[in-house]
Short mmCIF file of C-alpha atoms and ligand atoms in Angstrom, two decimals:
data_model
loop_
_atom_site.label_atom_id
_atom_site.label_comp_id
_atom_site.label_asym_id
_atom_site.label_seq_id
_atom_site.Cartn_x
_atom_site.Cartn_y
_atom_site.Cartn_z
CA MET M 338 -22.17 11.87 45.54
CA THR M 339 -20.51 10.14 42.62
CA GLU M 340 -18.12 7.34 43.36
CA LYS M 341 -14.42 8.02 42.73
CA ILE M 342 -13.15 6.11 39.72
CA GLU M 343 -9.72 4.57 39.87
CA PHE M 344 -8.36 1.85 37.59
CA PRO M 345 -6.03 -0.88 38.90
CA ASP M 346 -2.37 0.03 39.45
CA GLY M 347 -0.32 -0.35 36.30
CA PHE M 348 -3.41 -0.26 34.06
CA VAL M 349 -2.12 0.19 30.50
CA TRP M 350 -3.68 3.19 28.74
CA GLY M 351 -3.08 3.35 25.02
CA ALA M 352 -4.39 3.89 21.53
CA ALA M 353 -4.49 1.70 18.44
CA THR M 354 -4.08 1.87 14.66
CA SER M 355 -3.28 -0.57 11.85
CA ALA M 356 -0.72 -0.52 9.06
CA TYR M 357 -2.82 -0.21 5.91
CA GLN M 358 -5.15 2.29 7.55
CA ILE M 359 -2.45 4.84 8.42
CA GLU M 360 0.96 4.17 6.90
CA GLY M 361 0.68 5.11 3.24
CA SER M 362 3.68 4.38 0.95
CA PRO M 363 2.51 0.76 0.72
CA LEU M 364 5.12 -0.24 -1.86
CA ALA M 365 8.04 1.80 -0.50
CA ASP M 366 11.49 0.42 0.28
CA GLY M 367 10.99 -2.96 -1.34
CA ALA M 368 7.58 -3.86 0.16
CA GLY M 369 5.41 -6.31 -1.75
CA PRO M 370 1.76 -5.51 -2.54
CA SER M 371 -0.90 -6.71 -0.10
CA ILE M 372 -4.46 -7.83 -0.81
CA TRP M 373 -5.59 -4.38 0.33
CA GLN M 374 -3.36 -2.69 -2.22
CA ARG M 375 -5.07 -4.77 -4.90
CA PHE M 376 -8.58 -4.42 -3.49
CA ALA M 377 -8.33 -0.64 -3.08
CA HIS M 378 -7.10 -0.32 -6.66
CA THR M 379 -10.00 -2.35 -8.03
CA PRO M 380 -12.68 0.04 -9.31
CA GLY M 381 -15.88 0.01 -7.29
CA MET M 382 -14.49 -1.56 -4.12
CA MET M 383 -13.77 1.60 -2.11
CA ASN M 384 -16.03 4.47 -1.17
CA ASN M 385 -15.07 7.52 -3.23
CA GLY M 386 -12.20 5.57 -4.82
CA ASP M 387 -10.10 6.13 -1.66
CA THR M 388 -6.92 4.06 -1.21
CA GLY M 389 -4.16 3.56 1.33
CA ASP M 390 -1.55 5.02 -1.01
CA VAL M 391 -1.03 7.99 1.30
CA ALA M 392 -3.54 7.45 4.14
CA CYS M 393 -2.10 9.34 7.16
CA ASP M 394 1.41 9.27 5.69
CA HIS M 395 2.53 7.72 8.97
CA TYR M 396 5.29 5.74 7.25
CA ARG M 397 7.07 9.04 6.67
CA ARG M 398 5.79 10.94 9.71
CA MET M 399 6.32 8.26 12.34
CA PRO M 400 8.60 10.28 14.68
CA GLU M 401 6.14 13.22 14.81
CA ASP M 402 3.26 10.81 15.44
CA VAL M 403 5.10 9.21 18.34
CA ALA M 404 5.71 12.70 19.76
CA LEU M 405 1.93 13.29 19.63
CA MET M 406 1.38 10.02 21.51
CA ARG M 407 3.82 11.15 24.17
CA ASP M 408 2.05 14.51 24.45
CA LEU M 409 -1.22 12.65 25.04
CA GLY M 410 0.47 10.68 27.81
CA LEU M 411 -0.10 7.27 26.20
CA LYS M 412 1.52 4.37 28.01
CA ALA M 413 1.09 1.94 25.11
CA TYR M 414 0.55 1.96 21.37
CA ARG M 415 -1.02 -0.91 19.47
CA PHE M 416 -0.02 -0.92 15.79
CA SER M 417 0.17 -3.61 13.15
CA VAL M 418 3.04 -4.86 11.05
CA ALA M 419 2.52 -5.02 7.29
CA TRP M 420 3.58 -8.60 6.53
CA ALA M 421 4.48 -7.71 2.92
CA ARG M 422 6.91 -4.98 4.01
CA VAL M 423 8.90 -7.55 5.97
CA LEU M 424 8.45 -10.51 3.60
CA PRO M 425 7.47 -9.12 0.17
CA GLN M 426 6.62 -12.63 -1.07
CA GLY M 427 5.03 -13.59 2.25
CA THR M 428 7.72 -16.21 2.92
CA GLY M 429 11.41 -16.58 2.15
CA LYS M 430 13.55 -13.53 1.66
CA VAL M 431 13.32 -10.85 4.36
CA ASN M 432 13.27 -7.22 3.22
CA PRO M 433 15.58 -5.49 5.74
CA ARG M 434 14.25 -2.02 4.95
CA GLY M 435 10.69 -3.09 5.81
CA LEU M 436 11.80 -4.66 9.05
CA ASP M 437 13.83 -1.58 9.81
CA PHE M 438 10.72 0.62 9.81
CA TYR M 439 9.17 -1.42 12.63
CA GLU M 440 12.44 -1.53 14.54
CA ARG M 441 12.64 2.26 14.38
CA LEU M 442 9.01 2.54 15.45
CA VAL M 443 9.58 0.28 18.46
CA ASP M 444 12.74 2.12 19.45
CA THR M 445 11.10 5.52 19.09
CA LEU M 446 8.16 4.40 21.21
CA LEU M 447 10.41 3.04 23.93
CA ALA M 448 12.53 6.19 23.91
CA ASN M 449 9.30 8.07 24.64
CA GLY M 450 8.20 5.75 27.42
CA ILE M 451 5.48 4.06 25.34
CA GLU M 452 5.06 0.30 25.32
CA PRO M 453 4.81 -1.14 21.78
CA MET M 454 2.04 -3.71 21.19
CA PRO M 455 2.42 -5.05 17.66
CA THR M 456 -0.29 -7.02 15.89
CA LEU M 457 1.16 -9.39 13.32
CA TYR M 458 -1.91 -9.58 11.08
CA HIS M 459 -4.41 -6.77 10.66
CA TRP M 460 -5.90 -7.88 7.32
CA ASP M 461 -3.16 -6.97 4.79
CA LEU M 462 -2.10 -10.39 3.53
CA PRO M 463 0.83 -10.33 1.08
CA ALA M 464 -0.71 -10.57 -2.41
CA ALA M 465 1.88 -13.23 -3.28
CA LEU M 466 0.29 -15.48 -0.67
CA ASP M 467 -3.20 -14.75 -1.91
CA ASP M 468 -1.98 -15.99 -5.29
CA ARG M 469 -1.20 -19.28 -3.55
CA GLY M 470 -4.68 -19.53 -2.06
CA GLY M 471 -4.28 -17.14 0.89
CA TRP M 472 -6.34 -18.12 3.91
CA LEU M 473 -7.75 -21.10 2.04
CA ASN M 474 -4.41 -22.85 1.77
CA PRO M 475 -3.56 -24.99 4.84
CA ASP M 476 0.13 -24.13 4.34
CA ILE M 477 -0.66 -20.65 5.63
CA ALA M 478 -0.16 -21.84 9.21
CA GLU M 479 3.52 -22.42 8.38
CA TRP M 480 3.82 -19.19 6.42
CA PHE M 481 2.42 -17.22 9.33
CA ALA M 482 4.65 -19.01 11.85
CA GLU M 483 7.70 -18.22 9.69
CA TYR M 484 6.78 -14.53 9.54
CA THR M 485 6.10 -14.52 13.30
CA SER M 486 9.54 -15.98 13.93
CA VAL M 487 11.20 -13.27 11.83
CA MET M 488 9.48 -10.55 13.87
CA VAL M 489 10.08 -12.20 17.23
CA ARG M 490 13.78 -12.79 16.54
CA LYS M 491 14.17 -9.15 15.70
CA LEU M 492 12.04 -7.45 18.33
CA ASP M 493 11.15 -9.70 21.27
CA ASP M 494 14.02 -8.19 23.24
CA ARG M 495 12.00 -4.96 23.21
CA VAL M 496 8.37 -6.02 22.75
CA LYS M 497 6.59 -7.44 25.78
CA ARG M 498 3.16 -8.12 24.26
CA TRP M 499 2.42 -9.50 20.80
CA VAL M 500 -0.88 -10.08 19.05
CA THR M 501 -1.24 -12.79 16.40
CA LEU M 502 -4.46 -11.93 14.51
CA ASN M 503 -6.82 -9.00 14.56
CA GLU M 504 -10.48 -10.03 14.37
CA PRO M 505 -10.51 -13.32 12.45
CA TRP M 506 -14.30 -13.02 12.25
CA VAL M 507 -14.04 -9.87 10.13
CA VAL M 508 -11.34 -11.43 7.92
CA THR M 509 -13.70 -14.31 7.17
CA ASP M 510 -17.09 -12.60 7.10
CA GLY M 511 -15.91 -9.56 5.15
CA GLY M 512 -13.20 -11.20 3.05
CA TYR M 513 -14.64 -14.63 2.21
CA LEU M 514 -18.38 -14.69 2.90
CA HIS M 515 -19.80 -11.28 1.94
CA GLY M 516 -16.90 -9.84 -0.05
CA ALA M 517 -17.01 -6.26 1.30
CA LEU M 518 -13.35 -6.50 2.38
CA ALA M 519 -10.21 -7.88 0.71
CA PRO M 520 -9.84 -10.32 -0.94
CA GLY M 521 -13.53 -9.79 -1.78
CA HIS M 522 -14.72 -13.39 -2.10
CA ARG M 523 -18.34 -14.39 -1.61
CA SER M 524 -18.57 -18.03 -0.75
CA ARG M 525 -20.37 -19.99 1.94
CA PHE M 526 -17.94 -22.83 1.20
CA GLU M 527 -14.77 -20.78 1.54
CA ALA M 528 -15.68 -18.93 4.75
CA PRO M 529 -15.42 -21.94 7.10
CA ILE M 530 -12.08 -22.91 5.53
CA ALA M 531 -10.68 -19.40 5.97
CA SER M 532 -11.84 -19.37 9.61
CA HIS M 533 -10.21 -22.66 10.33
CA GLN M 534 -6.91 -21.75 8.65
CA LEU M 535 -6.85 -18.45 10.54
CA LEU M 536 -7.16 -20.39 13.78
CA ARG M 537 -4.48 -22.90 12.77
CA ALA M 538 -2.18 -20.03 11.80
CA HIS M 539 -2.78 -18.39 15.17
CA GLY M 540 -1.91 -21.65 16.94
CA ALA M 541 1.21 -22.15 14.82
CA ALA M 542 2.35 -18.59 15.59
CA VAL M 543 1.88 -19.08 19.34
CA LYS M 544 3.88 -22.30 19.10
CA ALA M 545 6.66 -20.55 17.18
CA TYR M 546 6.60 -17.81 19.81
CA ARG M 547 7.08 -20.27 22.67
CA ALA M 548 10.23 -21.54 20.96
CA LEU M 549 11.77 -18.08 20.51
CA GLY M 550 10.00 -15.44 22.59
CA LYS M 551 10.20 -14.67 26.27
CA HIS M 552 7.18 -12.47 26.83
CA GLN M 553 3.48 -12.56 26.06
CA ILE M 554 1.32 -13.36 23.06
CA GLY M 555 -2.44 -13.31 22.53
CA ILE M 556 -5.17 -12.97 19.92
CA VAL M 557 -7.63 -10.11 19.29
CA VAL M 558 -11.31 -10.83 18.65
CA ASN M 559 -14.24 -8.49 18.13
CA ILE M 560 -17.19 -9.22 20.37
CA GLU M 561 -20.70 -7.89 19.72
CA PRO M 562 -23.10 -9.32 22.30
CA LYS M 563 -26.49 -10.41 20.98
CA TYR M 564 -29.77 -9.80 22.80
CA ALA M 565 -33.00 -11.43 21.65
CA ALA M 566 -35.64 -9.00 20.39
CA SER M 567 -38.35 -11.13 22.02
CA ASP M 568 -38.78 -14.35 23.97
CA SER M 569 -40.15 -16.23 20.97
CA ALA M 570 -38.42 -19.53 20.28
CA GLU M 571 -37.47 -18.31 16.80
CA ASP M 572 -35.85 -15.10 18.05
CA LEU M 573 -34.00 -16.93 20.80
CA ALA M 574 -32.64 -19.45 18.27
CA ALA M 575 -31.59 -16.66 15.88
CA THR M 576 -29.80 -14.92 18.75
CA ARG M 577 -28.01 -18.11 19.73
CA ARG M 578 -26.79 -18.60 16.12
CA ALA M 579 -25.63 -15.00 15.84
CA GLU M 580 -23.82 -15.23 19.17
CA ALA M 581 -22.08 -18.48 18.15
CA TYR M 582 -21.10 -17.18 14.71
CA MET M 583 -19.64 -13.87 15.80
CA ASN M 584 -18.63 -14.30 19.43
CA ARG M 585 -17.79 -17.95 19.99
CA GLN M 586 -16.53 -19.18 16.60
CA TYR M 587 -12.93 -18.29 17.50
CA LEU M 588 -12.91 -18.17 21.29
CA ASP M 589 -14.41 -21.64 21.80
CA PRO M 590 -11.68 -23.37 19.74
CA VAL M 591 -8.89 -21.28 21.32
CA PHE M 592 -10.02 -21.76 24.92
CA LEU M 593 -12.17 -24.89 24.83
CA GLY M 594 -10.80 -26.79 21.82
CA ALA M 595 -14.06 -27.13 19.83
CA TYR M 596 -16.34 -25.10 17.58
CA PRO M 597 -19.82 -24.16 18.77
CA GLU M 598 -22.28 -26.78 17.53
CA GLU M 599 -24.31 -23.99 15.87
CA MET M 600 -21.65 -23.69 13.13
CA ARG M 601 -23.04 -26.70 11.30
CA GLU M 602 -26.57 -25.40 11.66
CA ILE M 603 -25.44 -22.10 10.08
CA PHE M 604 -23.25 -23.43 7.26
CA GLY M 605 -24.92 -26.77 6.61
CA GLU M 606 -23.11 -28.85 3.96
CA ALA M 607 -20.43 -26.13 3.71
CA TRP M 608 -19.18 -26.86 7.25
CA PRO M 609 -16.45 -29.56 7.04
CA ASP M 610 -15.48 -32.12 9.68
CA TRP M 611 -12.11 -30.93 10.93
CA PRO M 612 -9.31 -33.28 12.00
CA ALA M 613 -9.11 -33.63 15.79
CA GLN M 614 -5.39 -32.84 15.85
CA ASP M 615 -6.06 -29.36 14.45
CA PHE M 616 -7.62 -28.42 17.77
CA GLU M 617 -4.44 -29.35 19.60
CA LEU M 618 -2.65 -26.74 17.49
CA ILE M 619 -5.42 -24.15 17.86
CA LYS M 620 -5.72 -24.57 21.61
CA GLN M 621 -2.21 -23.35 22.51
CA PRO M 622 -2.35 -21.52 25.84
CA ILE M 623 -2.27 -17.75 25.31
CA ASP M 624 -1.08 -15.11 27.76
CA PHE M 625 -3.94 -12.66 27.27
CA LEU M 626 -7.03 -12.05 25.19
CA GLY M 627 -7.50 -8.84 23.21
CA VAL M 628 -11.12 -7.68 23.00
CA ASN M 629 -12.43 -5.13 20.51
CA TYR M 630 -15.81 -3.79 21.56
CA TYR M 631 -17.90 -1.30 19.59
CA THR M 632 -21.59 -2.16 19.84
CA ARG M 633 -24.26 -4.75 20.59
CA ALA M 634 -27.04 -6.22 18.45
CA VAL M 635 -30.69 -6.81 19.25
CA THR M 636 -31.51 -9.82 17.14
CA ARG M 637 -34.65 -11.31 15.65
CA HIS M 638 -35.39 -14.18 13.32
CA GLN M 639 -35.67 -13.29 9.65
CA SER M 640 -35.51 -16.14 7.20
CA ASP M 641 -34.12 -14.29 4.18
CA VAL M 642 -30.99 -13.00 5.94
CA TYR M 643 -28.00 -15.06 4.87
CA PRO M 644 -26.43 -17.09 6.43
CA LEU M 645 -27.86 -16.69 9.94
CA ASN M 646 -31.56 -16.10 9.35
CA ALA M 647 -31.14 -13.33 11.89
CA LEU M 648 -31.56 -9.59 11.66
CA THR M 649 -30.26 -6.77 13.88
CA VAL M 650 -33.19 -4.59 14.92
CA ARG M 651 -32.75 -0.84 15.21
CA GLN M 652 -33.50 0.63 18.66
CA PRO M 653 -35.39 3.89 18.18
CA GLN M 654 -34.41 5.31 21.57
CA SER M 655 -30.66 4.79 21.06
CA THR M 656 -27.86 6.92 19.63
CA TYR M 657 -26.18 5.45 16.55
CA THR M 658 -22.67 6.20 15.31
CA GLU M 659 -21.85 7.12 11.72
CA THR M 660 -21.05 3.48 10.98
CA GLY M 661 -24.62 2.68 12.07
CA TRP M 662 -23.64 1.08 15.37
CA GLU M 663 -25.80 1.46 18.47
CA VAL M 664 -24.06 3.11 21.42
CA HIS M 665 -24.57 0.60 24.22
CA ALA M 666 -22.04 0.64 27.04
CA GLN M 667 -23.85 -2.00 29.12
CA GLY M 668 -23.02 -4.45 26.31
CA PHE M 669 -19.35 -3.85 27.13
CA VAL M 670 -19.91 -4.90 30.75
CA ASP M 671 -21.95 -7.93 29.71
CA THR M 672 -19.27 -8.96 27.19
CA LEU M 673 -16.46 -8.83 29.71
CA LEU M 674 -18.42 -10.71 32.34
CA ARG M 675 -19.43 -13.36 29.84
CA ILE M 676 -15.77 -13.87 28.88
CA LYS M 677 -14.87 -14.11 32.54
CA GLN M 678 -17.49 -16.74 33.14
CA ARG M 679 -17.14 -18.85 29.96
CA TYR M 680 -13.37 -18.84 29.48
CA GLY M 681 -12.02 -18.84 33.03
CA ASN M 682 -11.36 -15.13 33.51
CA PRO M 683 -8.30 -14.73 31.24
CA PRO M 684 -6.24 -11.52 31.42
CA VAL M 685 -7.87 -9.15 28.93
CA TYR M 686 -6.69 -6.05 27.11
CA ILE M 687 -9.30 -3.92 25.43
CA THR M 688 -7.45 -3.61 22.15
CA GLU M 689 -10.04 -1.39 20.41
CA ASN M 690 -13.03 0.68 21.44
CA GLY M 691 -14.24 3.88 19.85
CA SER M 692 -16.74 5.61 17.60
CA ALA M 693 -17.07 7.36 14.26
CA PHE M 694 -19.00 10.63 14.44
CA TYR M 695 -19.23 13.73 12.36
CA ASP M 696 -16.59 16.24 13.53
CA PRO M 697 -16.98 20.00 13.25
CA PRO M 698 -14.33 21.75 11.15
CA VAL M 699 -10.99 22.74 12.68
CA VAL M 700 -11.18 26.38 13.86
CA ASP M 701 -8.07 28.29 15.00
CA GLY M 702 -6.10 25.07 14.99
CA GLU M 703 -8.56 23.33 17.32
CA VAL M 704 -11.35 20.81 17.05
CA HIS M 705 -13.22 22.37 19.94
CA GLU M 706 -15.93 19.82 20.42
CA ASP M 707 -16.64 16.23 19.50
CA PRO M 708 -19.37 15.73 22.10
CA LEU M 709 -20.72 12.42 20.88
CA ARG M 710 -17.27 10.81 20.88
CA VAL M 711 -16.57 12.32 24.32
CA ASP M 712 -19.83 10.86 25.58
CA TYR M 713 -19.02 7.46 24.03
CA LEU M 714 -15.57 7.43 25.64
CA ARG M 715 -16.88 8.40 29.07
CA LYS M 716 -19.69 5.85 29.03
CA HIS M 717 -17.49 3.00 27.85
CA LEU M 718 -14.70 3.70 30.32
CA LYS M 719 -17.21 3.84 33.16
CA ALA M 720 -18.62 0.54 31.94
CA LEU M 721 -15.12 -0.92 31.78
CA HIS M 722 -14.49 0.20 35.34
CA ALA M 723 -17.74 -1.44 36.44
CA ALA M 724 -16.72 -4.70 34.74
CA ILE M 725 -13.37 -4.64 36.53
CA GLN M 726 -15.15 -3.98 39.85
CA ALA M 727 -17.29 -7.03 39.10
CA GLY M 728 -14.16 -9.16 38.72
CA ALA M 729 -13.19 -9.06 35.03
CA ASP M 730 -9.40 -9.23 34.77
CA VAL M 731 -8.87 -6.30 32.39
CA ARG M 732 -5.31 -4.97 32.28
CA GLY M 733 -5.43 -2.20 29.69
CA TYR M 734 -7.46 -0.15 27.21
CA MET M 735 -6.53 1.06 23.71
CA ALA M 736 -8.72 3.73 22.17
CA TRP M 737 -9.63 3.23 18.51
CA SER M 738 -8.21 5.16 16.97
CA LEU M 739 -5.21 7.32 17.65
CA MET M 740 -6.07 9.28 14.52
CA ASP M 741 -8.67 9.50 11.75
CA ASN M 742 -7.69 7.01 9.06
CA LEU M 743 -8.78 4.85 6.14
CA GLU M 744 -11.87 3.05 7.39
CA TRP M 745 -11.29 0.16 4.97
CA SER M 746 -13.83 0.11 2.11
CA LEU M 747 -15.64 3.10 3.67
CA GLY M 748 -12.52 5.14 2.87
CA PHE M 749 -11.84 8.39 4.70
CA SER M 750 -15.53 9.16 5.19
CA LYS M 751 -15.71 7.79 8.74
CA ARG M 752 -13.61 9.43 11.43
CA PHE M 753 -12.74 7.32 14.48
CA GLY M 754 -9.70 9.33 15.61
CA ILE M 755 -9.12 11.18 18.85
CA LEU M 756 -6.64 13.16 16.74
CA HIS M 757 -8.29 14.87 13.77
CA VAL M 758 -6.40 14.43 10.49
CA ASP M 759 -6.73 16.92 7.65
CA PHE M 760 -6.09 14.55 4.74
CA ALA M 761 -5.14 17.42 2.41
CA THR M 762 -2.36 18.79 4.64
CA GLN M 763 -1.78 15.80 6.98
CA LYS M 764 -2.12 18.14 9.94
CA ARG M 765 -3.10 16.35 13.16
CA THR M 766 -5.24 18.25 15.67
CA PRO M 767 -6.34 16.87 19.06
CA LYS M 768 -10.12 16.68 19.41
CA ALA M 769 -11.85 17.35 22.73
CA SER M 770 -11.97 13.57 23.18
CA ALA M 771 -8.15 13.45 23.00
CA LYS M 772 -7.90 16.10 25.71
CA LEU M 773 -10.34 14.24 27.93
CA TYR M 774 -8.49 10.97 27.30
CA SER M 775 -5.19 12.60 28.36
CA GLN M 776 -6.78 13.70 31.62
CA ILE M 777 -8.22 10.24 32.18
CA ILE M 778 -4.80 8.68 31.64
CA ALA M 779 -3.05 11.20 33.91
CA SER M 780 -5.57 10.54 36.70
CA ASN M 781 -5.80 6.75 36.10
CA GLY M 782 -9.51 7.16 35.52
CA GLY M 783 -10.18 9.88 38.13
CA ALA M 784 -11.18 12.44 35.49
CA LEU M 785 -14.22 10.27 34.66
CA GLY M 786 -15.81 10.87 38.06
C1 BGC O 1424 -10.96 -3.01 13.06
C2 BGC O 1424 -10.42 -1.65 12.66
C3 BGC O 1424 -11.57 -0.79 12.18
C4 BGC O 1424 -12.53 -0.60 13.34
C5 BGC O 1424 -13.72 0.28 13.03
C6 BGC O 1424 -12.27 -2.98 13.79
O1 BGC O 1424 -13.11 -3.93 13.21
O2 BGC O 1424 -10.00 -3.77 13.72
O3 BGC O 1424 -9.43 -1.82 11.70
O4 BGC O 1424 -11.16 0.43 11.67
O5 BGC O 1424 -13.02 -1.83 13.76
O6 BGC O 1424 -14.52 -0.28 12.06
#
């Protein structure tokens, strides 16, 4: 007999997106350009030359999209605010029409019984701030706090949970170390600076929030647990470095007030000594932690892999998604229990989890089957339930993504949505995974049993 699955009372079921990935109309109504606008319009940066110019056209279709969320039974929606819509220059003059879009979104969500969960930074830095050094300029902590204050003044009467940053690791690794994401820099010397300024900006935003806001604020990190490919000393050391770099680089400073000691080992002379007072700013108490979980990595030592001297080893027996990520639900359990143990069991929201797979064409207005995504969803929600049973304090789950969208430099080629989007017509069609997710929400997990 299978055990009956039931999530805690009040568990928040939702779905997530981000501004540049879905909105389109990036320069409409007085918005300033972002670094993604520039990056996507630089030849050679984007798969197939795709851009966010139209994306899912959500900026113009927002009310219909919220109606789809209601039809799915979502209790929450995590979206991001495009900083350059609200402050076209990044600081200074507010653009009321940009702010108005997010106010209408929040009001429409609430009118449909859906809790808004805005993320203030999901990678689309105003280009005007990049011109002033972007994440390398220490002044960015103040710029980000100013922007946070504008948003909080306007919407904290209606928003109960705010997120400062989405995945600072990806901002740094993709944007400043390897250059695959905006602003496309490749520098071992810049990456540690960007990381540190992201953390200071997060701390400054939390501080600004405490002065103005009455509800909750947290940060979102992506966690990919690392497992050693063998017990050799070299593989174990490589695994420890990879774990520190990806999974502890941000959480240790936020919760424990110090970087993992491995950071110096990884970056060598490029890792600066940071002023002690910075950690006072970074270590502001947060109300919850947002965790994005997609995959794990089995790690072995390989000396020509920069900067970690570590390589992820493919597991022949496993299923891989279209982004090349191993499906490994036990890693989700391990991640949540590790957070519980290392950081004092903070309240956690799963702010992203999902998979890109090939989808069969829409037939008679239906995407009949997306079996691999259905399987991924089932396995990960069962794993999440097991982690909660084992004591992890998880309060909600947001599926990534509400709809197929611009998968950053991979363009529209990778589909993560539970709603299928036909990018030629903008028609949204629920996939089988969306139907299953609706049943799971309606039964608070029961439909997984
Ligand atoms: C990001 C999303 C992205 C997803 C899938 C996360 O790293 O927050 O914006 O689309 O993963 O790659």
